[in-house]
XYZ file of C-alpha atoms in Angstrom:
272
model
C -17.928 -6.852 5.139
C -18.268 -11.196 5.976
C -21.984 -10.632 3.737
C -20.660 -8.635 1.491
C -18.039 -11.451 -0.046
C -20.294 -13.988 1.152
C -22.570 -12.202 -2.169
C -19.509 -11.917 -4.367
C -19.048 -15.483 -3.600
C -21.571 -15.919 -4.864
C -22.068 -13.595 -7.905
C -18.484 -14.350 -9.236
C -19.866 -18.873 -9.416
C -18.224 -20.381 -5.825
C -15.741 -18.504 -6.376
C -14.099 -17.108 -3.368
C -10.846 -15.137 -4.606
C -12.972 -13.334 -7.373
C -14.572 -11.678 -4.309
C -11.998 -11.506 -2.821
C -10.507 -9.590 -5.434
C -13.665 -7.952 -6.095
C -13.376 -6.295 -2.488
C -10.155 -5.301 -2.741
C -11.270 -3.015 -6.179
C -14.254 -1.965 -4.414
C -12.194 -0.755 -0.980
C -9.413 0.900 -2.502
C -12.700 2.775 -4.920
C -14.847 3.888 -1.706
C -10.508 5.498 -0.804
C -10.554 7.304 -3.745
C -10.988 10.612 -1.628
C -8.797 10.464 0.487
C -6.283 9.556 -1.654
C -6.700 12.998 -4.110
C -7.546 14.766 -1.154
C -3.729 13.887 -1.035
C -2.184 14.199 -3.772
C -3.549 17.851 -4.103
C -2.650 18.647 -0.495
C 0.869 16.966 -2.418
C 0.854 19.709 -5.240
C 0.537 22.552 -2.860
C 3.729 21.590 -1.045
C 5.207 20.984 -4.200
C 4.397 24.253 -4.910
C 6.160 25.521 -1.450
C 9.677 23.700 -1.759
C 11.188 27.324 -3.557
C 9.371 29.599 -0.445
C 10.407 26.455 1.656
C 14.221 26.528 0.249
C 14.667 29.894 1.135
C 13.279 29.510 4.191
C 15.791 26.559 4.689
C 18.929 29.300 3.323
C 17.396 32.445 5.098
C 17.564 30.941 9.489
C 20.047 28.156 8.538
C 21.405 29.380 11.736
C 18.084 29.268 13.628
C 16.149 26.211 14.020
C 14.257 28.198 15.776
C 12.748 30.816 13.620
C 13.054 28.496 10.433
C 10.222 26.206 11.975
C 7.979 28.679 12.877
C 7.767 29.858 9.283
C 8.311 26.699 7.716
C 4.728 26.406 10.166
C 3.253 29.608 8.563
C 4.111 28.642 5.202
C 1.901 24.634 5.987
C -0.616 26.785 7.347
C -1.178 28.554 4.072
C -2.106 25.192 2.057
C -4.183 23.837 4.852
C -0.993 21.505 5.893
C -0.595 19.103 7.774
C 2.627 16.612 8.531
C -0.636 13.863 10.772
C -2.321 14.354 7.177
C -0.944 10.543 5.830
C -3.571 9.231 8.923
C -6.199 10.300 6.989
C -5.750 7.934 4.908
C -4.139 5.416 6.658
C -5.846 4.845 10.029
C -9.084 4.020 7.831
C -7.522 1.362 6.066
C -6.176 -0.211 8.767
C -9.297 -0.645 10.429
C -10.647 -2.253 7.092
C -7.855 -4.804 7.081
C -8.620 -5.771 10.562
C -11.299 -6.149 9.864
C -11.417 -8.383 6.181
C -8.577 -10.169 8.568
C -11.111 -11.569 10.562
C -14.200 -12.411 7.971
C -11.095 -13.906 6.049
C -10.419 -16.126 9.613
C -14.126 -16.747 9.836
C -14.975 -18.470 6.473
C -11.629 -19.744 5.231
C -12.642 -21.370 9.009
C -15.998 -21.764 8.077
C -17.192 -20.594 10.711
C -20.127 -18.306 9.132
C -22.475 -17.675 11.718
C -22.180 -13.447 10.959
C -24.137 -13.539 8.019
C -27.618 -11.899 8.088
C -30.604 -14.519 7.403
C -31.655 -12.944 4.534
C -28.356 -13.152 2.652
C -28.621 -16.739 3.921
C -31.989 -17.509 2.635
C -30.755 -15.606 -0.643
C -28.637 -17.452 -1.948
C -28.866 -20.487 -1.177
C -32.610 -21.128 -0.900
C -32.257 -20.945 3.394
C -30.128 -24.528 2.969
C -26.679 -24.617 4.771
C -23.903 -22.658 3.338
C -21.083 -23.745 2.433
C -18.016 -22.490 0.957
C -15.292 -23.472 -1.849
C -11.721 -21.618 -0.643
C -9.653 -23.509 -3.968
C -8.545 -20.542 -6.249
C -6.063 -21.901 -8.730
C -2.961 -24.082 -7.568
C -3.784 -22.518 -3.484
C -6.462 -23.731 -0.738
C -7.367 -19.900 1.267
C -7.146 -21.347 3.890
C -3.916 -22.558 3.567
C -0.379 -20.791 4.576
C 2.811 -21.915 3.923
C 3.350 -22.407 7.929
C 1.228 -25.908 7.489
C 4.077 -26.846 4.721
C 7.180 -26.173 7.298
C 7.580 -29.135 8.396
C 6.986 -31.209 5.811
C 8.524 -29.219 2.460
C 7.575 -30.215 -0.350
C 6.194 -28.802 -3.579
C 2.619 -28.019 -2.855
C 4.864 -25.564 -0.603
C 6.173 -23.378 -2.815
C 3.274 -21.260 -4.641
C 2.561 -20.217 -0.663
C 6.093 -19.059 0.175
C 5.741 -17.427 -4.017
C 2.448 -15.533 -2.974
C 3.968 -14.390 0.449
C 7.336 -13.202 -1.768
C 4.927 -11.658 -4.132
C 2.663 -9.805 -1.501
C 6.487 -7.879 -0.026
C 7.975 -7.668 -3.775
C 4.180 -5.299 -3.939
C 4.366 -3.669 -0.811
C 7.442 -2.242 -2.224
C 6.895 -1.554 -5.620
C 3.487 0.191 -4.248
C 5.541 1.956 -1.673
C 8.136 3.839 -3.957
C 5.974 4.313 -6.544
C 4.356 6.395 -3.722
C 6.939 8.196 -2.751
C 7.396 9.370 -6.013
C 4.776 10.438 -7.200
C 3.485 12.433 -2.945
C 7.311 14.027 -4.186
C 8.864 12.232 -0.967
C 11.284 9.634 -1.791
C 14.519 11.470 -1.093
C 17.113 12.555 -3.277
C 21.320 11.999 -2.809
C 21.937 15.938 -1.752
C 20.332 15.759 1.481
C 22.216 13.173 2.602
C 24.765 15.240 3.284
C 22.905 17.355 5.469
C 23.311 15.924 9.164
C 24.525 18.821 11.374
C 21.901 20.871 9.200
C 18.182 21.267 11.343
C 15.907 19.074 9.523
C 12.387 20.213 8.272
C 9.536 18.723 9.117
C 9.369 17.501 5.036
C 12.485 16.145 5.590
C 11.941 13.486 8.620
C 8.969 12.817 6.684
C 10.959 11.518 3.829
C 13.405 10.304 6.132
C 10.780 8.278 7.530
C 8.735 6.671 4.789
C 12.028 5.555 3.250
C 11.957 3.266 6.653
C 9.489 2.537 6.458
C 9.145 1.013 2.922
C 11.796 -0.456 3.558
C 10.496 -2.378 7.168
C 7.484 -2.478 5.774
C 7.760 -5.381 2.385
C 9.663 -7.346 5.089
C 7.185 -7.013 7.566
C 4.484 -8.228 5.259
C 5.791 -11.396 3.443
C 6.314 -12.352 7.637
C 2.932 -12.311 8.394
C 2.060 -13.946 5.156
C 3.768 -16.244 5.698
C 1.544 -17.493 8.601
C -1.599 -15.803 6.888
C -4.419 -17.345 5.327
C -3.764 -17.365 1.610
C -6.533 -15.675 1.596
C -5.240 -12.561 3.086
C -2.401 -12.620 1.570
C -4.331 -12.180 -1.874
C -6.468 -8.991 -0.600
C -2.802 -7.323 0.147
C -1.052 -7.870 -3.097
C -4.770 -6.676 -5.186
C -4.373 -3.545 -2.325
C -1.139 -2.856 -3.508
C -0.995 -3.135 -7.222
C -4.470 -0.837 -6.832
C -2.997 1.884 -5.042
C -0.233 2.425 -8.225
C -3.497 2.719 -10.445
C -4.619 4.912 -8.090
C -2.000 6.743 -7.905
C -1.585 6.609 -11.294
C -5.146 7.464 -11.923
C -5.500 10.710 -9.654
C -2.086 12.823 -11.795
C -1.124 10.864 -14.883
C 0.216 13.746 -15.736
C 2.810 13.142 -12.985
C 2.967 9.493 -14.031
C 3.744 10.221 -17.377
C 6.280 12.317 -16.284
C 7.490 9.941 -13.850
C 6.644 7.144 -16.306
C 10.125 8.904 -18.644
C 12.303 10.409 -15.914
C 12.907 6.142 -14.725
C 13.148 5.208 -18.610
C 16.274 7.595 -18.965
C 17.116 6.969 -15.507
C 17.516 3.084 -16.858
C 19.456 4.049 -19.707
C 21.902 6.554 -17.482
C 22.870 3.401 -15.601
C 23.069 1.208 -19.027
C 25.437 3.365 -20.382
C 27.307 3.586 -17.208
C 27.615 -0.105 -17.001
C 29.161 -0.087 -20.711
C 31.762 2.383 -19.550
C 32.764 0.533 -16.412
C 36.003 -1.902 -16.639
C 35.099 -5.190 -16.090
């Protein structure tokens, strides 16, 4: 990844920010097959919902039998509750590698570059990287300015917050597209045995609330280069889901505007 980043840096007019954006987009494109499989599996699971609801009614007093019958249904479509790890683990590995690469680039440690890359891009001369991008020095973080807060710190704080917002938006959008967004009626099932699907929904909801704050906390102390990568990744995730299941995206957008319209009507009717 380091060598690829340096190649893009050279091709994109010695602009490290643009190189990171291209790398983020490229990684998302590589992950499309995994995302497509996950989307198709979600569609299959949605088709099983009527049968799952029927099983809930039939075996509501027999959790063990309910679980067995649900597993049989899952096997029919090849569903694995841990299947999300197939897309999550590669992203985690890539992210950990990229963090090290960004650390190397932003500290000037370019020892991992292949000799032929150095010769190709710089005619054998010593290679240096310009880390300025728009209003940021991609080597710096908000914490670098925290001891003596100034106007210079605001863009870094803004970028850190943008990372969290984009993560939250991408997470919510993903839940809607995958049908894992918890519905209000599900909250009433406190005394009932939760199915694996319902447990996944609850875990996803908790994760989507915790992740943005965790990301902001990390971004505040990490180089701005990492925050830039994270933000682009989040927006690319949304675009991917939109393109992979455009019909559902269209319906989701219509439902969103319908819901916003209803909320607006309620706010007008409510007494001030």
